[in-house]
CSV table of C-alpha atoms in Angstrom, one decimal:
chain,number,residue,atom,x,y,z
A,826,MET,CA,56.7,-5.9,3.7
A,827,GLY,CA,57.4,-2.1,4.2
A,828,LYS,CA,57.6,-0.6,7.7
A,829,LEU,CA,54.6,1.7,6.7
A,830,ASP,CA,52.3,-0.8,4.9
A,831,GLY,CA,48.6,0.5,5.0
A,832,LYS,CA,49.6,3.9,6.3
A,833,VAL,CA,48.5,7.3,4.8
A,834,ALA,CA,51.0,10.2,5.0
A,835,LEU,CA,50.3,13.8,4.3
A,836,ILE,CA,53.6,15.7,3.6
A,837,THR,CA,53.7,19.5,3.2
A,838,GLY,CA,56.2,21.0,0.8
A,839,ALA,CA,56.5,17.6,-0.9
A,840,GLY,CA,57.3,18.9,-4.5
A,841,GLN,CA,61.1,19.2,-4.1
A,842,GLY,CA,64.0,18.9,-1.6
A,843,ILE,CA,63.4,17.3,1.8
A,844,GLY,CA,59.8,16.9,1.5
A,845,GLN,CA,60.1,15.1,-1.9
A,846,GLY,CA,62.8,12.9,-0.1
A,847,VAL,CA,60.5,12.1,2.7
A,848,ALA,CA,57.6,11.2,0.3
A,849,LEU,CA,59.7,8.9,-1.6
A,850,ALA,CA,61.3,7.2,1.2
A,851,MET,CA,57.9,6.5,3.0
A,852,ALA,CA,56.4,5.4,-0.4
A,853,ARG,CA,59.2,2.7,-0.7
A,854,GLU,CA,58.1,1.6,2.8
A,855,GLY,CA,54.5,1.2,1.7
A,856,ALA,CA,52.7,4.3,2.7
A,857,ALA,CA,50.3,6.2,0.4
A,858,ILE,CA,51.3,9.7,0.1
A,859,ALA,CA,49.4,13.0,0.0
A,860,VAL,CA,51.8,15.1,-1.8
A,861,THR,CA,51.1,18.8,-1.1
A,862,GLY,CA,52.6,22.2,-2.0
A,863,ARG,CA,51.9,25.3,-3.8
A,864,THR,CA,53.2,24.4,-7.4
A,865,GLU,CA,51.2,21.7,-9.2
A,866,SER,CA,54.1,20.8,-11.6
A,867,LYS,CA,56.4,20.1,-8.8
A,868,LEU,CA,53.7,18.0,-7.0
A,869,ASP,CA,53.2,16.0,-10.4
A,870,ASP,CA,56.8,15.4,-10.6
A,871,THR,CA,56.9,13.7,-7.1
A,872,VAL,CA,53.9,11.7,-7.7
A,873,ARG,CA,55.2,10.5,-11.0
A,874,GLN,CA,58.4,9.4,-9.2
A,875,ILE,CA,56.4,7.5,-6.4
A,876,ARG,CA,54.2,5.8,-9.0
A,877,GLU,CA,57.4,4.8,-11.1
A,878,ILE,CA,58.5,2.7,-8.1
A,879,GLY,CA,54.9,1.1,-7.5
A,880,GLY,CA,53.7,3.5,-4.8
A,881,THR,CA,50.5,5.3,-4.3
A,882,ALA,CA,50.3,9.1,-4.3
A,883,GLU,CA,47.9,11.9,-5.0
A,884,PRO,CA,49.0,15.6,-5.7
A,885,LEU,CA,47.0,18.1,-3.7
A,886,THR,CA,47.8,21.9,-4.1
A,887,CYS,CA,47.9,23.8,-0.8
A,888,ASP,CA,49.1,27.0,0.2
A,889,ILE,CA,49.9,26.7,3.9
A,890,ALA,CA,49.6,30.4,4.5
A,891,ASP,CA,45.7,29.8,4.0
A,892,LEU,CA,44.3,27.8,7.1
A,893,ASP,CA,41.1,26.9,5.2
A,894,GLN,CA,43.3,25.3,2.6
A,895,ILE,CA,45.1,23.2,5.1
A,896,THR,CA,41.7,21.9,6.4
A,897,ALA,CA,40.5,21.1,3.1
A,898,THR,CA,43.7,19.2,2.1
A,899,VAL,CA,43.4,17.1,5.2
A,900,GLU,CA,39.8,16.3,4.3
A,901,ARG,CA,40.7,15.7,0.8
A,902,THR,CA,43.4,13.3,1.8
A,903,SER,CA,40.9,11.3,3.9
A,904,GLU,CA,38.5,11.1,1.0
A,905,LEU,CA,41.2,9.9,-1.5
A,906,LEU,CA,43.4,7.8,0.5
A,907,GLY,CA,41.3,6.8,3.5
A,908,GLY,CA,42.5,8.7,6.3
A,909,VAL,CA,45.8,10.3,7.8
A,910,ASP,CA,48.1,8.3,10.0
A,911,ILE,CA,51.2,10.4,9.4
A,912,LEU,CA,51.7,14.1,9.1
A,913,VAL,CA,55.0,15.7,8.1
A,914,ASN,CA,55.0,19.6,8.5
A,915,ASN,CA,58.0,20.5,6.3
A,916,ALA,CA,56.9,23.5,4.3
A,917,SER,CA,57.6,27.0,5.9
A,918,LEU,CA,59.0,30.4,5.0
A,919,ASN,CA,62.6,30.8,6.4
A,920,PRO,CA,63.3,34.4,7.2
A,921,LEU,CA,67.2,34.8,7.1
A,922,GLY,CA,69.2,37.8,7.8
A,923,PRO,CA,70.5,40.1,10.5
A,924,VAL,CA,68.0,41.0,13.4
A,925,LEU,CA,67.9,44.7,12.2
A,926,ASP,CA,66.7,43.4,8.7
A,927,LEU,CA,63.8,41.4,10.1
A,928,THR,CA,60.7,43.3,9.3
A,929,ALA,CA,57.3,42.7,11.2
A,930,LYS,CA,55.7,41.6,7.9
A,931,LEU,CA,58.4,39.1,7.1
A,932,MET,CA,58.2,37.4,10.6
A,933,GLU,CA,54.3,37.7,10.6
A,934,ASN,CA,54.5,35.7,7.3
A,935,ALA,CA,57.0,33.4,8.6
A,936,TYR,CA,55.1,32.5,11.8
A,937,ARG,CA,51.9,32.1,9.8
A,938,THR,CA,53.4,29.6,7.3
A,939,GLY,CA,55.6,28.0,10.1
A,940,PRO,CA,54.3,27.4,13.6
A,941,ILE,CA,50.8,28.5,13.1
A,942,ALA,CA,50.2,26.4,9.9
A,943,ALA,CA,51.7,23.4,11.5
A,944,LEU,CA,49.7,23.9,14.4
A,945,HIS,CA,46.5,24.1,12.5
A,946,ALA,CA,47.4,21.0,10.6
A,947,MET,CA,48.2,19.2,13.7
A,948,GLN,CA,44.8,20.1,15.2
A,949,THR,CA,43.1,19.1,12.0
A,950,VAL,CA,44.5,15.6,12.0
A,951,HIS,CA,44.3,14.9,15.6
A,952,PRO,CA,40.6,13.7,15.6
A,953,ILE,CA,41.3,11.5,12.6
A,954,MET,CA,44.4,9.9,14.1
A,955,LYS,CA,42.7,9.4,17.4
A,956,ALA,CA,39.8,7.7,15.8
A,957,ARG,CA,42.3,5.5,14.0
A,958,GLY,CA,44.1,4.4,17.2
A,959,GLY,CA,47.0,6.8,16.8
A,960,GLY,CA,49.3,8.4,14.4
A,961,SER,CA,52.8,10.0,14.1
A,962,ILE,CA,53.6,13.7,13.4
A,963,VAL,CA,57.0,15.0,12.3
A,964,ASN,CA,57.7,18.8,12.5
A,965,MET,CA,60.7,19.9,10.6
A,966,VAL,CA,63.0,22.4,12.8
A,967,THR,CA,66.7,23.3,12.5
A,968,SER,CA,69.8,22.9,14.3
A,969,ALA,CA,70.6,26.5,13.4
A,970,ALA,CA,68.8,27.2,16.7
A,971,VAL,CA,71.7,25.8,18.7
A,972,ARG,CA,74.6,27.1,16.7
A,973,TRP,CA,77.4,28.9,18.7
A,974,ASP,CA,77.1,31.8,16.2
A,975,MET,CA,73.6,32.5,15.2
A,976,SER,CA,74.3,35.7,13.2
A,977,GLY,CA,71.8,35.8,10.4
A,978,TYR,CA,69.6,33.0,11.8
A,979,GLY,CA,67.8,34.7,14.5
A,980,GLY,CA,64.4,34.9,12.8
A,981,TYR,CA,64.6,31.5,11.2
A,982,ALA,CA,65.6,29.9,14.3
A,983,SER,CA,62.8,31.5,16.3
A,984,VAL,CA,60.2,30.3,13.9
A,985,LYS,CA,61.5,26.7,14.2
A,986,GLU,CA,61.9,26.9,17.9
A,987,ALA,CA,58.3,27.8,18.4
A,988,LEU,CA,57.5,24.7,16.3
A,989,ARG,CA,59.7,22.7,18.5
A,990,SER,CA,58.1,23.8,21.6
A,991,LEU,CA,54.7,22.9,20.1
A,992,THR,CA,56.1,19.5,19.2
A,993,ARG,CA,57.0,18.9,22.9
A,994,ALA,CA,53.6,20.1,24.1
A,995,ALA,CA,51.6,18.0,21.6
A,996,ALA,CA,53.5,14.9,22.4
A,997,SER,CA,53.0,15.3,26.1
A,998,GLU,CA,49.2,15.9,25.6
A,999,TRP,CA,48.5,13.5,22.9
A,1000,GLY,CA,50.4,10.4,24.0
A,1001,VAL,CA,47.3,9.1,25.7
A,1002,ASP,CA,45.6,9.2,22.3
A,1003,GLY,CA,48.4,7.0,20.7
A,1004,ILE,CA,49.7,10.0,18.7
A,1005,ARG,CA,53.5,10.4,18.8
A,1006,VAL,CA,55.0,13.8,17.8
A,1007,ASN,CA,58.6,14.5,17.1
A,1008,ALA,CA,60.8,17.0,15.5
A,1009,VAL,CA,63.6,16.5,13.0
A,1010,ALA,CA,66.4,19.1,12.5
A,1011,PRO,CA,67.9,18.3,8.9
A,1012,HIS,CA,70.7,19.2,6.8
A,1013,ALA,CA,70.2,18.1,3.3
A,1014,MET,CA,71.0,19.1,-0.4
A,1015,SER,CA,67.8,20.9,-1.1
A,1016,PRO,CA,67.5,23.0,-4.2
A,1017,GLY,CA,68.3,26.2,-2.4
A,1018,LEU,CA,71.5,24.7,-0.8
A,1019,ALA,CA,72.5,23.2,-4.2
A,1020,TRP,CA,72.3,26.8,-5.7
A,1021,TRP,CA,74.3,28.2,-2.9
A,1022,THR,CA,76.9,25.2,-3.3
A,1023,GLU,CA,77.3,26.0,-7.0
A,1024,ASN,CA,77.4,29.7,-6.8
A,1025,ARG,CA,79.4,30.1,-3.6
A,1026,PRO,CA,81.7,27.1,-3.6
A,1027,GLU,CA,84.2,28.6,-1.1
A,1028,GLU,CA,81.6,29.4,1.4
A,1029,ALA,CA,79.9,26.0,0.9
A,1030,ALA,CA,83.2,24.2,1.4
A,1031,GLU,CA,83.7,26.1,4.7
A,1032,PHE,CA,80.2,25.1,5.7
A,1033,VAL,CA,80.8,21.5,4.9
A,1034,ALA,CA,84.1,21.5,7.0
A,1035,THR,CA,82.0,22.3,10.1
A,1036,ILE,CA,80.1,19.0,9.5
A,1037,PRO,CA,81.9,16.1,11.2
A,1038,LEU,CA,80.7,13.6,8.6
A,1039,ARG,CA,82.2,16.1,6.0
A,1040,ARG,CA,79.1,16.0,3.7
A,1041,ILE,CA,75.7,17.3,3.3
A,1042,GLY,CA,72.8,15.0,3.7
A,1043,ASP,CA,70.9,13.4,0.8
A,1044,CYS,CA,67.1,14.3,0.9
A,1045,GLU,CA,65.8,10.8,0.6
A,1046,GLU,CA,68.6,8.5,1.8
A,1047,ASP,CA,69.7,10.4,5.0
A,1048,ILE,CA,66.6,12.4,5.8
A,1049,GLY,CA,63.6,10.7,4.2
A,1050,ARG,CA,64.5,7.0,5.4
A,1051,ALA,CA,65.2,8.3,9.0
A,1052,VAL,CA,61.8,10.1,9.1
A,1053,ALA,CA,60.1,6.9,7.7
A,1054,TRP,CA,61.7,5.0,10.6
A,1055,ILE,CA,60.6,7.5,13.2
A,1056,CYS,CA,57.0,7.2,11.9
A,1057,SER,CA,57.1,3.4,11.8
A,1058,ASP,CA,56.2,1.0,14.7
A,1059,ASP,CA,60.0,0.5,15.2
A,1060,ALA,CA,60.1,3.8,16.9
A,1061,ARG,CA,56.8,3.3,18.7
A,1062,TYR,CA,58.3,4.6,22.1
A,1063,LEU,CA,59.8,7.8,20.6
A,1064,THR,CA,57.9,10.9,21.2
A,1065,GLY,CA,58.7,14.4,22.1
A,1066,ALA,CA,62.2,14.3,20.8
A,1067,THR,CA,64.2,16.4,18.5
A,1068,VAL,CA,66.1,14.1,16.3
A,1069,PRO,CA,69.2,16.0,14.6
A,1070,LEU,CA,70.0,14.8,11.1
A,1071,ASP,CA,72.8,17.2,10.4
A,1072,GLY,CA,75.7,15.0,10.2
A,1073,GLY,CA,76.9,16.0,13.8
A,1074,GLN,CA,77.3,19.8,13.2
A,1075,ALA,CA,75.2,21.2,15.9
A,1076,ARG,CA,75.4,20.2,19.7
A,1077,TRP,CA,72.0,19.8,21.4
A,1078,ALA,CA,71.5,20.6,25.1
């Protein structure tokens, strides 16, 4: 028996990295997975891995910058898998760089693919979850927002902090509907971080040295399994929280 037997999870950006890790972990716990993202080949790879371990998954291409595509993806998930019990808003554009380099266009795109896309997905699944007696939503945020030195992280953190505020508000408003909403702030060896580690080993070593556990998390074992637990009945009294999965690097107020 898995912790998520009989549940349907829709995960954005599930073709690689943290999204893929969450998809695999939830599949191992018995959830049927709607694997969504922009690149079909990456979605197919995740679906293949899930099916190889005996799980159920469907690939659904979706560009979260297009709200109509988000709506269609939620509807298609319900048609193929029978509903939506879990939503993980993982995909987003991450605008990094000094404040003076953050253009209006860059930030508009970041907010559109970040909190606006996540908000629309949350609003779209709400009636489905409510009709099913409840559900669980996890929004991926960042511990960069509480770093003592935020140089280069201002745009990225502002996008994620907007999503964290929406998380807290939805948790307060939707608890009566049986819908739990939490945020997770992960550090994991995503493809981008793996590239940086390989090409800038000295910087990477300095970064790892700031993590009390002295390692970067694994996408499935450290992040995915924790997210699966948050979405299970074992965490049924947890809502409105920000859960840092960063090896203790950042201090949260």
